[in-house]
Amino acid sequence: MTKNPPSPAPDTTMREFDVAILGGGGAAEALAAALDGSGRRVLVAERARVGGECPFVACMPSKAMLYDAGRSTHWNRAVERRAGIVEHLDDRGHAEQLTRDGALLVRGDATIVDEHTIEVDAVRYRSEHLVLATGVAPVIPTIDGIDTLGEHLWTSDDALTTTERPVRLTVIGGGPIGCELAHLFAGFDTEVHLIDNAPGAFPELPDEIGAIVDDGLRAAGVRVCRGRSVVKFEMRGGNVQITLDNDARLVTDRVVVSVGRSANLVEIGVDRLGLDPSENLPVGDNGRIDCPGSVWAIGDVAGLGQYTHLANHHAAVVADHLVGDGRRRFDDVVVPACIFTRPPVMMIGPTPDQLGEQVTWVDARLSEVARWTTDALGDGFLTIGVDRRSRTVVAAHGIGARFDELAAALIIAIDGGITVDRLAMSMWPFPTVGEILGPILRRAVAALDE
């Protein structure tokens, strides 16, 4: 086997590169690692923290705090443990790893000059390829009085870095982040209200899933208000008064907005490539942007999902096109996601509405397996979509205890293209949550044979 040439040593005087990555988050780290040993000269420009959101203000701190909330850990001890897990918000380890991977890290605001040039703090760098990996930022909704809240208004970043445990907290937005934050703070005895304008949790999924999500929130003490919108905020002393669209009012200490995130495109000069920074990037299934030059998008900014594992996949695909045989595609594997409510939600592949009539859906309940009884696991629901022509599973969605781990088996089944006829022959260890795959696969075979 021919060994790749070693990566060039970082050189702070270099101005010519093969690949310039705008943004130093997880997607950029994964791409730099994938290009290591290829002989390509790689530049990474990052204005804030190398490593992005996940290790510091998102996935890792939220899962740590959710774990401690479930164990009745004291707030101060949980915050102390979180600080260690997020390395006290110090990105030196990530920066050093970029250097070990052969990339030159330049800290500062990067802007695009043209399809082969970026500028960082008045210094210009040329590159054959540009890769946008600038991530996303929380959307602050336009609501009367929101600009008066000051320190009483939090984003999820604030909520996951604060050392303060508010007595009362209101979460605006009932999507994945909003539901996780509601569970988190309720677990530390904060009075939590969750307000969402959608009629139910995760309306794109079967109603059974949303119902169990909200049952779990209410069981944790969260006061769930679906189908309502906030129309006004007012400061009343040191508290916030919230008015809803039905004139109902509540008073809270802190407000967390979790209504979505938008791509960081406005200030990086994409207009110089003929792109509209207020619109989604026109990204192809190989990651290449439809614009002059060789410009690519990976991670959250690509507009195809906001998951660390998806960002890593994007990086692998783009690396394949830059230094490999160019066969990889963003959609060559199924996209999974887990939401760490109690119980956890798993979403693998397209939703029922996205797949249409060529797919047959079959369901199972967690109560069908023995482990539900022995461990008092609570309610759980699983549905799988099976393509009637190939007789393979193409999607799976569910909620239940340990379903975040169950997801791996279904991902392998989908990506492997294994027929339900063969899968239904498999043996499932007793008594485990995984036994739920037995009845649901047998039902799939029966439904296809009707």
Short mmCIF file of C-alpha atoms in Angstrom, two decimals:
data_model
loop_
_atom_site.label_atom_id
_atom_site.label_comp_id
_atom_site.label_asym_id
_atom_site.label_seq_id
_atom_site.Cartn_x
_atom_site.Cartn_y
_atom_site.Cartn_z
CA MET A 1 0.00 0.00 0.00
CA THR A 2 1.35 3.41 -0.99
CA LYS A 3 1.74 5.71 1.96
CA ASN A 4 0.37 9.23 1.66
CA PRO A 5 2.99 11.98 1.79
CA PRO A 6 3.26 13.67 5.17
CA SER A 7 1.25 16.80 5.81
CA PRO A 8 3.31 19.98 5.58
CA ALA A 9 4.28 21.54 8.87
CA PRO A 10 2.18 24.59 9.72
CA ASP A 11 3.86 27.76 8.52
CA THR A 12 2.57 31.09 9.74
CA THR A 13 4.07 32.83 6.71
CA MET A 14 2.11 30.73 4.23
CA ARG A 15 -0.39 32.60 2.08
CA GLU A 16 -1.11 29.92 -0.54
CA PHE A 17 -3.25 26.92 0.37
CA ASP A 18 -5.06 24.04 -1.24
CA VAL A 19 -8.04 24.11 1.13
CA ALA A 20 -9.22 27.05 3.21
CA ILE A 21 -11.92 26.29 5.76
CA LEU A 22 -13.98 29.16 7.14
CA GLY A 23 -14.93 28.13 10.65
CA GLY A 24 -13.17 25.89 13.12
CA GLY A 25 -16.03 23.83 14.53
CA GLY A 26 -16.51 20.08 14.53
CA ALA A 27 -17.02 19.87 10.77
CA ALA A 28 -13.75 21.71 10.13
CA GLU A 29 -11.92 19.50 12.61
CA ALA A 30 -13.23 16.38 10.90
CA LEU A 31 -12.26 17.66 7.45
CA ALA A 32 -8.76 18.65 8.58
CA ALA A 33 -8.28 15.19 10.08
CA ALA A 34 -9.54 13.53 6.89
CA LEU A 35 -7.11 15.58 4.78
CA ASP A 36 -4.16 14.87 7.08
CA GLY A 37 -1.52 12.91 5.17
CA SER A 38 -2.88 13.91 1.76
CA GLY A 39 -0.22 16.52 1.13
CA ARG A 40 -2.85 19.25 0.91
CA ARG A 41 -2.07 22.57 2.57
CA VAL A 42 -5.00 23.36 4.85
CA LEU A 43 -5.95 26.65 6.48
CA VAL A 44 -8.62 26.91 9.17
CA ALA A 45 -9.94 30.37 10.08
CA GLU A 46 -11.91 30.65 13.32
CA ARG A 47 -13.04 33.82 15.05
CA ALA A 48 -14.17 32.31 18.35
CA ARG A 49 -13.68 28.86 19.84
CA VAL A 50 -12.11 25.95 17.98
CA GLY A 51 -14.30 22.87 18.30
CA GLY A 52 -17.62 24.61 17.75
CA GLU A 53 -20.72 24.33 19.89
CA CYS A 54 -21.02 20.62 20.65
CA PRO A 55 -18.13 20.13 23.09
CA PHE A 56 -18.60 23.44 24.89
CA VAL A 57 -22.15 24.83 24.79
CA ALA A 58 -24.39 22.13 23.31
CA CYS A 59 -24.24 18.33 23.20
CA MET A 60 -21.69 17.60 25.90
CA PRO A 61 -22.81 20.03 28.63
CA SER A 62 -26.49 19.30 28.03
CA LYS A 63 -26.04 15.53 28.29
CA ALA A 64 -23.88 15.92 31.38
CA MET A 65 -26.45 18.13 33.09
CA LEU A 66 -29.35 15.87 32.05
CA TYR A 67 -27.50 12.93 33.57
CA ASP A 68 -26.94 14.75 36.84
CA ALA A 69 -30.51 16.05 36.89
CA GLY A 70 -31.74 12.46 36.63
CA ARG A 71 -29.55 11.43 39.57
CA SER A 72 -30.70 14.29 41.84
CA THR A 73 -27.16 15.69 41.93
CA HIS A 74 -26.86 19.05 43.66
CA TRP A 75 -26.79 21.92 41.15
CA ASN A 76 -23.37 23.19 42.23
CA ARG A 77 -21.78 19.77 41.90
CA ALA A 78 -23.37 19.30 38.47
CA VAL A 79 -22.05 22.67 37.31
CA GLU A 80 -18.59 21.76 38.59
CA ARG A 81 -18.65 18.45 36.70
CA ARG A 82 -19.92 20.21 33.57
CA ALA A 83 -17.00 22.65 33.75
CA GLY A 84 -14.55 19.77 33.67
CA ILE A 85 -16.31 18.06 30.77
CA VAL A 86 -16.29 21.24 28.66
CA GLU A 87 -12.66 21.90 29.63
CA HIS A 88 -13.67 25.17 31.28
CA LEU A 89 -14.52 26.48 27.80
CA ASP A 90 -10.83 26.31 26.87
CA ASP A 91 -10.28 25.26 23.27
CA ARG A 92 -6.52 24.72 23.42
CA GLY A 93 -6.84 20.97 23.06
CA HIS A 94 -8.89 21.34 19.89
CA ALA A 95 -6.51 23.95 18.48
CA GLU A 96 -3.52 21.73 19.15
CA GLN A 97 -5.22 18.80 17.43
CA LEU A 98 -5.73 20.91 14.31
CA THR A 99 -2.00 21.59 14.27
CA ARG A 100 -1.23 17.89 14.70
CA ASP A 101 -3.50 17.25 11.73
CA GLY A 102 -1.30 19.52 9.64
CA ALA A 103 -3.61 22.53 9.40
CA LEU A 104 -2.67 26.15 10.00
CA LEU A 105 -5.10 27.79 12.42
CA VAL A 106 -5.67 31.51 11.97
CA ARG A 107 -7.84 33.21 14.57
CA GLY A 108 -9.97 36.10 13.39
CA ASP A 109 -12.99 37.08 11.28
CA ALA A 110 -12.72 35.51 7.84
CA THR A 111 -14.47 37.03 4.85
CA ILE A 112 -14.60 35.91 1.25
CA VAL A 113 -12.88 38.18 -1.26
CA ASP A 114 -13.50 35.96 -4.29
CA GLU A 115 -13.83 32.25 -5.05
CA HIS A 116 -10.11 31.70 -4.35
CA THR A 117 -9.34 34.30 -1.68
CA ILE A 118 -10.31 34.93 1.92
CA GLU A 119 -9.24 37.72 4.22
CA VAL A 120 -8.61 37.38 7.94
CA ASP A 121 -7.84 40.57 9.86
CA ALA A 122 -6.57 42.38 6.75
CA VAL A 123 -4.36 39.45 5.65
CA ARG A 124 -5.31 37.69 2.42
CA TYR A 125 -4.95 33.96 1.78
CA ARG A 126 -5.44 32.24 -1.55
CA SER A 127 -6.73 28.71 -1.89
CA GLU A 128 -7.80 26.37 -4.66
CA HIS A 129 -10.82 25.27 -2.63
CA LEU A 130 -12.96 27.14 -0.09
CA VAL A 131 -15.04 25.26 2.47
CA LEU A 132 -17.76 27.03 4.43
CA ALA A 133 -18.12 25.60 7.94
CA THR A 134 -19.32 28.68 9.80
CA GLY A 135 -22.17 26.99 11.65
CA VAL A 136 -25.40 28.56 12.85
CA ALA A 137 -26.55 31.01 15.49
CA PRO A 138 -29.70 31.12 17.64
CA VAL A 139 -32.65 33.00 16.17
CA ILE A 140 -34.03 35.73 18.43
CA PRO A 141 -37.70 36.09 17.53
CA THR A 142 -39.36 39.44 16.94
CA ILE A 143 -41.69 39.75 19.94
CA ASP A 144 -42.86 42.96 21.58
CA GLY A 145 -40.59 43.80 24.52
CA ILE A 146 -37.96 41.13 23.92
CA ASP A 147 -35.29 43.80 23.50
CA THR A 148 -35.92 45.02 27.05
CA LEU A 149 -35.10 41.74 28.78
CA GLY A 150 -31.32 42.14 28.92
CA GLU A 151 -29.70 39.47 31.10
CA HIS A 152 -33.10 37.89 31.70
CA LEU A 153 -33.08 36.60 28.10
CA TRP A 154 -31.02 33.48 27.42
CA THR A 155 -30.15 31.44 24.38
CA SER A 156 -29.39 27.75 24.79
CA ASP A 157 -25.70 28.69 24.93
CA ASP A 158 -26.40 30.85 27.97
CA ALA A 159 -28.52 28.16 29.60
CA LEU A 160 -25.75 25.59 29.20
CA THR A 161 -22.95 27.79 30.52
CA THR A 162 -24.73 29.53 33.39
CA THR A 163 -23.83 28.86 37.01
CA GLU A 164 -27.19 30.28 38.08
CA ARG A 165 -30.13 28.01 38.80
CA PRO A 166 -33.22 30.17 38.27
CA VAL A 167 -36.21 29.61 40.51
CA ARG A 168 -38.52 30.06 37.51
CA LEU A 169 -37.63 29.52 33.87
CA THR A 170 -39.74 29.78 30.71
CA VAL A 171 -38.64 28.04 27.53
CA ILE A 172 -39.97 29.50 24.28
CA GLY A 173 -39.97 26.80 21.62
CA GLY A 174 -40.78 23.13 22.06
CA GLY A 175 -38.40 21.47 19.64
CA PRO A 176 -35.49 19.18 20.53
CA ILE A 177 -33.39 21.81 22.33
CA GLY A 178 -36.35 23.34 24.12
CA CYS A 179 -37.57 19.98 25.40
CA GLU A 180 -34.10 18.95 26.58
CA LEU A 181 -33.60 22.25 28.42
CA ALA A 182 -37.03 21.95 30.04
CA HIS A 183 -36.16 18.47 31.33
CA LEU A 184 -32.74 19.63 32.46
CA PHE A 185 -33.83 22.56 34.62
CA ALA A 186 -36.92 20.80 35.97
CA GLY A 187 -34.57 18.08 37.19
CA PHE A 188 -32.88 20.67 39.39
CA ASP A 189 -36.20 21.81 40.90
CA THR A 190 -36.62 24.92 38.77
CA GLU A 191 -40.23 25.79 37.99
CA VAL A 192 -40.29 25.39 34.22
CA HIS A 193 -42.89 26.52 31.68
CA LEU A 194 -42.56 25.42 28.05
CA ILE A 195 -44.47 27.45 25.45
CA ASP A 196 -44.69 26.30 21.84
CA ASN A 197 -46.93 27.43 18.99
CA ALA A 198 -47.10 23.94 17.46
CA PRO A 199 -50.11 21.84 18.48
CA GLY A 200 -47.92 19.00 19.74
CA ALA A 201 -44.35 17.90 20.23
CA PHE A 202 -42.52 17.05 17.01
CA PRO A 203 -45.59 17.27 14.75
CA GLU A 204 -43.69 15.79 11.81
CA LEU A 205 -43.59 12.45 13.67
CA PRO A 206 -46.48 10.14 14.62
CA ASP A 207 -48.79 11.58 17.27
CA GLU A 208 -47.92 8.78 19.71
CA ILE A 209 -44.35 10.07 19.92
CA GLY A 210 -45.35 13.65 20.69
CA ALA A 211 -47.85 12.50 23.31
CA ILE A 212 -45.21 10.49 25.17
CA VAL A 213 -42.76 13.42 24.98
CA ASP A 214 -45.27 15.72 26.66
CA ASP A 215 -46.26 13.08 29.21
CA GLY A 216 -42.59 12.81 30.14
CA LEU A 217 -42.22 16.56 30.45
CA ARG A 218 -45.27 16.83 32.68
CA ALA A 219 -44.08 13.92 34.79
CA ALA A 220 -40.83 15.86 35.31
CA GLY A 221 -42.84 18.84 36.54
CA VAL A 222 -42.74 20.95 33.37
CA ARG A 223 -45.85 23.01 32.66
CA VAL A 224 -46.39 22.41 28.96
CA CYS A 225 -48.35 24.90 26.86
CA ARG A 226 -48.70 23.87 23.21
CA GLY A 227 -50.54 25.75 20.49
CA ARG A 228 -49.90 29.18 22.00
CA SER A 229 -47.61 32.08 21.08
CA VAL A 230 -45.94 34.78 23.15
CA VAL A 231 -47.08 38.26 22.08
CA LYS A 232 -45.41 40.45 24.70
CA PHE A 233 -42.64 40.61 27.30
CA GLU A 234 -42.57 43.18 30.09
CA MET A 235 -40.08 43.72 32.88
CA ARG A 236 -41.82 43.93 36.25
CA GLY A 237 -39.19 44.74 38.82
CA GLY A 238 -36.61 41.99 38.56
CA ASN A 239 -39.01 39.58 36.87
CA VAL A 240 -40.38 39.06 33.38
CA GLN A 241 -44.11 39.06 32.67
CA ILE A 242 -45.09 37.05 29.60
CA THR A 243 -48.37 37.59 27.77
CA LEU A 244 -49.69 34.88 25.47
CA ASP A 245 -51.96 35.20 22.45
CA ASN A 246 -54.96 34.20 24.57
CA ASP A 247 -54.19 37.02 27.08
CA ALA A 248 -52.92 34.53 29.67
CA ARG A 249 -49.97 35.86 31.70
CA LEU A 250 -47.19 34.30 33.67
CA VAL A 251 -44.18 35.64 35.57
CA THR A 252 -40.72 34.14 35.29
CA ASP A 253 -37.11 34.90 36.23
CA ARG A 254 -35.41 33.88 32.99
CA VAL A 255 -36.57 33.28 29.42
CA VAL A 256 -34.78 30.85 27.09
CA VAL A 257 -35.51 31.28 23.38
CA SER A 258 -35.22 28.07 21.42
CA VAL A 259 -37.09 28.71 18.19
CA GLY A 260 -34.42 27.70 15.71
CA ARG A 261 -31.01 28.61 14.38
CA SER A 262 -29.93 30.35 11.20
CA ALA A 263 -26.78 29.95 9.12
CA ASN A 264 -23.85 32.27 9.81
CA LEU A 265 -23.61 33.72 6.32
CA VAL A 266 -24.37 37.42 6.61
CA GLU A 267 -20.91 38.69 7.51
CA ILE A 268 -18.65 36.31 5.57
CA GLY A 269 -19.04 37.76 2.08
CA VAL A 270 -21.00 35.04 0.28
CA ASP A 271 -22.58 37.82 -1.79
CA ARG A 272 -19.22 38.09 -3.55
CA LEU A 273 -19.90 34.61 -4.89
CA GLY A 274 -23.31 35.65 -6.18
CA LEU A 275 -25.09 34.07 -3.20
CA ASP A 276 -27.82 35.58 -1.05
CA PRO A 277 -26.78 35.40 2.64
CA SER A 278 -30.44 35.41 3.70
CA GLU A 279 -31.20 32.25 1.71
CA ASN A 280 -30.19 28.62 2.13
CA LEU A 281 -26.99 27.76 0.31
CA PRO A 282 -27.50 25.90 -3.00
CA VAL A 283 -25.56 22.83 -1.88
CA GLY A 284 -25.34 19.77 -4.08
CA ASP A 285 -25.46 16.19 -2.82
CA ASN A 286 -21.66 16.13 -2.88
CA GLY A 287 -21.36 19.26 -0.72
CA ARG A 288 -20.36 21.59 -3.52
CA ILE A 289 -22.09 24.97 -3.67
CA ASP A 290 -23.53 26.10 -7.00
CA CYS A 291 -21.37 29.22 -7.45
CA PRO A 292 -18.10 30.22 -9.11
CA GLY A 293 -14.96 28.35 -8.08
CA SER A 294 -14.61 25.23 -5.98
CA VAL A 295 -16.64 26.18 -2.92
CA TRP A 296 -18.13 23.65 -0.51
CA ALA A 297 -20.34 23.61 2.60
CA ILE A 298 -20.21 21.23 5.55
CA GLY A 299 -21.90 21.02 8.92
CA ASP A 300 -24.81 23.11 10.11
CA VAL A 301 -24.27 25.90 7.60
CA ALA A 302 -25.11 23.48 4.77
CA GLY A 303 -28.74 23.66 5.93
CA LEU A 304 -29.32 19.90 5.96
CA GLY A 305 -29.46 19.26 9.70
CA GLN A 306 -27.73 20.34 12.87
CA TYR A 307 -26.04 17.26 14.28
CA THR A 308 -22.40 16.62 15.08
CA HIS A 309 -22.47 13.21 13.42
CA LEU A 310 -23.96 14.76 10.27
CA ALA A 311 -21.20 17.38 10.22
CA ASN A 312 -18.62 14.61 10.46
CA HIS A 313 -20.29 12.81 7.56
CA HIS A 314 -20.27 15.98 5.46
CA ALA A 315 -16.56 16.31 6.12
CA ALA A 316 -15.93 12.72 5.00
CA VAL A 317 -17.88 13.27 1.79
CA VAL A 318 -16.12 16.52 0.87
CA ALA A 319 -12.72 15.01 1.70
CA ASP A 320 -13.54 12.18 -0.68
CA HIS A 321 -14.17 14.73 -3.44
CA LEU A 322 -11.06 16.74 -2.67
CA VAL A 323 -8.57 13.88 -2.33
CA GLY A 324 -10.46 10.65 -3.01
CA ASP A 325 -12.40 9.08 -5.87
CA GLY A 326 -15.36 11.44 -5.52
CA ARG A 327 -18.02 8.77 -5.11
CA ARG A 328 -19.40 9.78 -1.74
CA ARG A 329 -22.68 11.70 -1.38
CA PHE A 330 -24.37 13.41 1.52
CA ASP A 331 -27.33 11.05 1.14
CA ASP A 332 -25.38 7.81 0.81
CA VAL A 333 -26.22 6.91 4.42
CA VAL A 334 -29.39 7.33 6.46
CA VAL A 335 -29.48 10.35 8.79
CA PRO A 336 -30.24 9.49 12.43
CA ALA A 337 -30.92 11.76 15.39
CA CYS A 338 -31.67 11.27 19.06
CA ILE A 339 -33.39 13.72 21.37
CA PHE A 340 -32.52 13.19 25.01
CA THR A 341 -35.86 13.76 26.62
CA ARG A 342 -37.09 11.27 29.20
CA PRO A 343 -37.69 8.85 27.57
CA PRO A 344 -35.43 9.55 24.58
CA VAL A 345 -36.68 10.00 21.03
CA MET A 346 -34.96 8.50 17.98
CA MET A 347 -35.50 9.64 14.41
CA ILE A 348 -33.86 7.70 11.61
CA GLY A 349 -34.45 8.71 8.02
CA PRO A 350 -37.38 10.52 6.39
CA THR A 351 -40.71 11.12 8.10
CA PRO A 352 -43.93 9.40 6.96
CA ASP A 353 -45.06 12.47 5.01
CA GLN A 354 -41.72 12.63 3.20
CA LEU A 355 -41.77 9.01 2.06
CA GLY A 356 -45.23 8.75 0.54
CA GLU A 357 -47.33 5.75 -0.40
CA GLN A 358 -44.59 3.35 -1.52
CA VAL A 359 -43.74 2.69 2.11
CA THR A 360 -45.66 0.52 4.57
CA TRP A 361 -45.51 1.50 8.24
CA VAL A 362 -45.83 -0.95 11.12
CA ASP A 363 -45.77 -0.25 14.86
CA ALA A 364 -44.90 -1.85 18.18
CA ARG A 365 -45.14 -0.82 21.84
CA LEU A 366 -42.37 -1.15 24.37
CA SER A 367 -44.80 -2.96 26.67
CA GLU A 368 -44.53 -5.99 24.36
CA VAL A 369 -41.09 -6.90 25.70
CA ALA A 370 -40.35 -8.50 29.06
CA ARG A 371 -37.81 -5.86 30.06
CA TRP A 372 -40.65 -3.33 30.16
CA THR A 373 -42.05 -5.24 33.15
CA THR A 374 -38.81 -5.98 35.00
CA ASP A 375 -37.48 -2.42 34.78
CA ALA A 376 -40.77 -0.46 34.84
CA LEU A 377 -39.70 1.31 31.66
CA GLY A 378 -42.84 3.32 31.02
CA ASP A 379 -44.55 3.95 27.72
CA GLY A 380 -42.73 3.47 24.44
CA PHE A 381 -43.64 3.41 20.76
CA LEU A 382 -41.73 2.35 17.64
CA THR A 383 -42.70 2.61 13.99
CA ILE A 384 -40.68 1.48 10.98
CA GLY A 385 -41.21 2.26 7.32
CA VAL A 386 -40.61 -0.57 4.84
CA ASP A 387 -40.25 -0.10 1.10
CA ARG A 388 -42.70 -2.48 -0.56
CA ARG A 389 -40.50 -3.09 -3.59
CA SER A 390 -37.15 -3.77 -1.92
CA ARG A 391 -38.70 -5.11 1.32
CA THR A 392 -36.08 -3.15 3.28
CA VAL A 393 -36.45 -0.75 6.19
CA VAL A 394 -35.98 2.85 5.03
CA ALA A 395 -36.92 4.78 8.18
CA ALA A 396 -37.61 4.28 11.88
CA HIS A 397 -38.97 6.63 14.53
CA GLY A 398 -39.77 6.01 18.14
CA ILE A 399 -39.62 6.96 21.76
CA GLY A 400 -38.85 4.79 24.73
CA ALA A 401 -36.34 3.90 27.40
CA ARG A 402 -32.93 3.10 25.83
CA PHE A 403 -34.13 3.82 22.31
CA ASP A 404 -31.11 6.08 21.80
CA GLU A 405 -29.00 2.90 21.93
CA LEU A 406 -31.53 0.81 20.00
CA ALA A 407 -31.06 3.24 17.09
CA ALA A 408 -27.71 1.66 16.11
CA ALA A 409 -29.30 -1.65 15.12
CA LEU A 410 -31.85 0.06 12.90
CA ILE A 411 -29.21 2.26 11.26
CA ILE A 412 -27.21 -0.83 10.31
CA ALA A 413 -30.34 -2.54 8.98
CA ILE A 414 -31.20 0.47 6.80
CA ASP A 415 -27.71 1.24 5.52
CA GLY A 416 -27.06 -2.45 4.93
CA GLY A 417 -30.21 -2.82 2.82
CA ILE A 418 -31.14 -6.05 4.61
CA THR A 419 -34.65 -7.31 3.86
CA VAL A 420 -37.19 -7.55 6.65
CA ASP A 421 -37.57 -11.23 5.76
CA ARG A 422 -33.97 -11.86 6.77
CA LEU A 423 -34.05 -9.49 9.73
CA ALA A 424 -37.13 -11.20 11.13
CA MET A 425 -35.15 -14.46 11.34
CA SER A 426 -32.65 -12.93 13.76
CA MET A 427 -32.45 -13.90 17.42
CA TRP A 428 -32.81 -11.15 20.05
CA PRO A 429 -31.27 -11.60 23.51
CA PHE A 430 -33.81 -12.01 26.31
CA PRO A 431 -34.77 -9.87 28.17
CA THR A 432 -33.67 -6.68 26.41
CA VAL A 433 -35.31 -3.62 24.90
CA GLY A 434 -33.98 -4.81 21.55
CA GLU A 435 -36.56 -7.59 21.57
CA ILE A 436 -39.04 -5.04 20.27
CA LEU A 437 -37.48 -5.57 16.84
CA GLY A 438 -38.86 -9.12 16.75
CA PRO A 439 -42.59 -8.35 16.69
CA ILE A 440 -42.26 -5.23 14.57
CA LEU A 441 -40.26 -7.04 11.86
CA ARG A 442 -42.67 -9.98 11.82
CA ARG A 443 -45.52 -7.51 11.36
CA ALA A 444 -43.62 -5.91 8.50
CA VAL A 445 -43.27 -9.26 6.72
CA ALA A 446 -46.96 -10.00 7.25
CA ALA A 447 -48.02 -6.56 6.00
CA LEU A 448 -45.95 -6.92 2.84
CA ASP A 449 -47.35 -10.38 2.16
CA GLU A 450 -50.98 -9.32 2.42
#
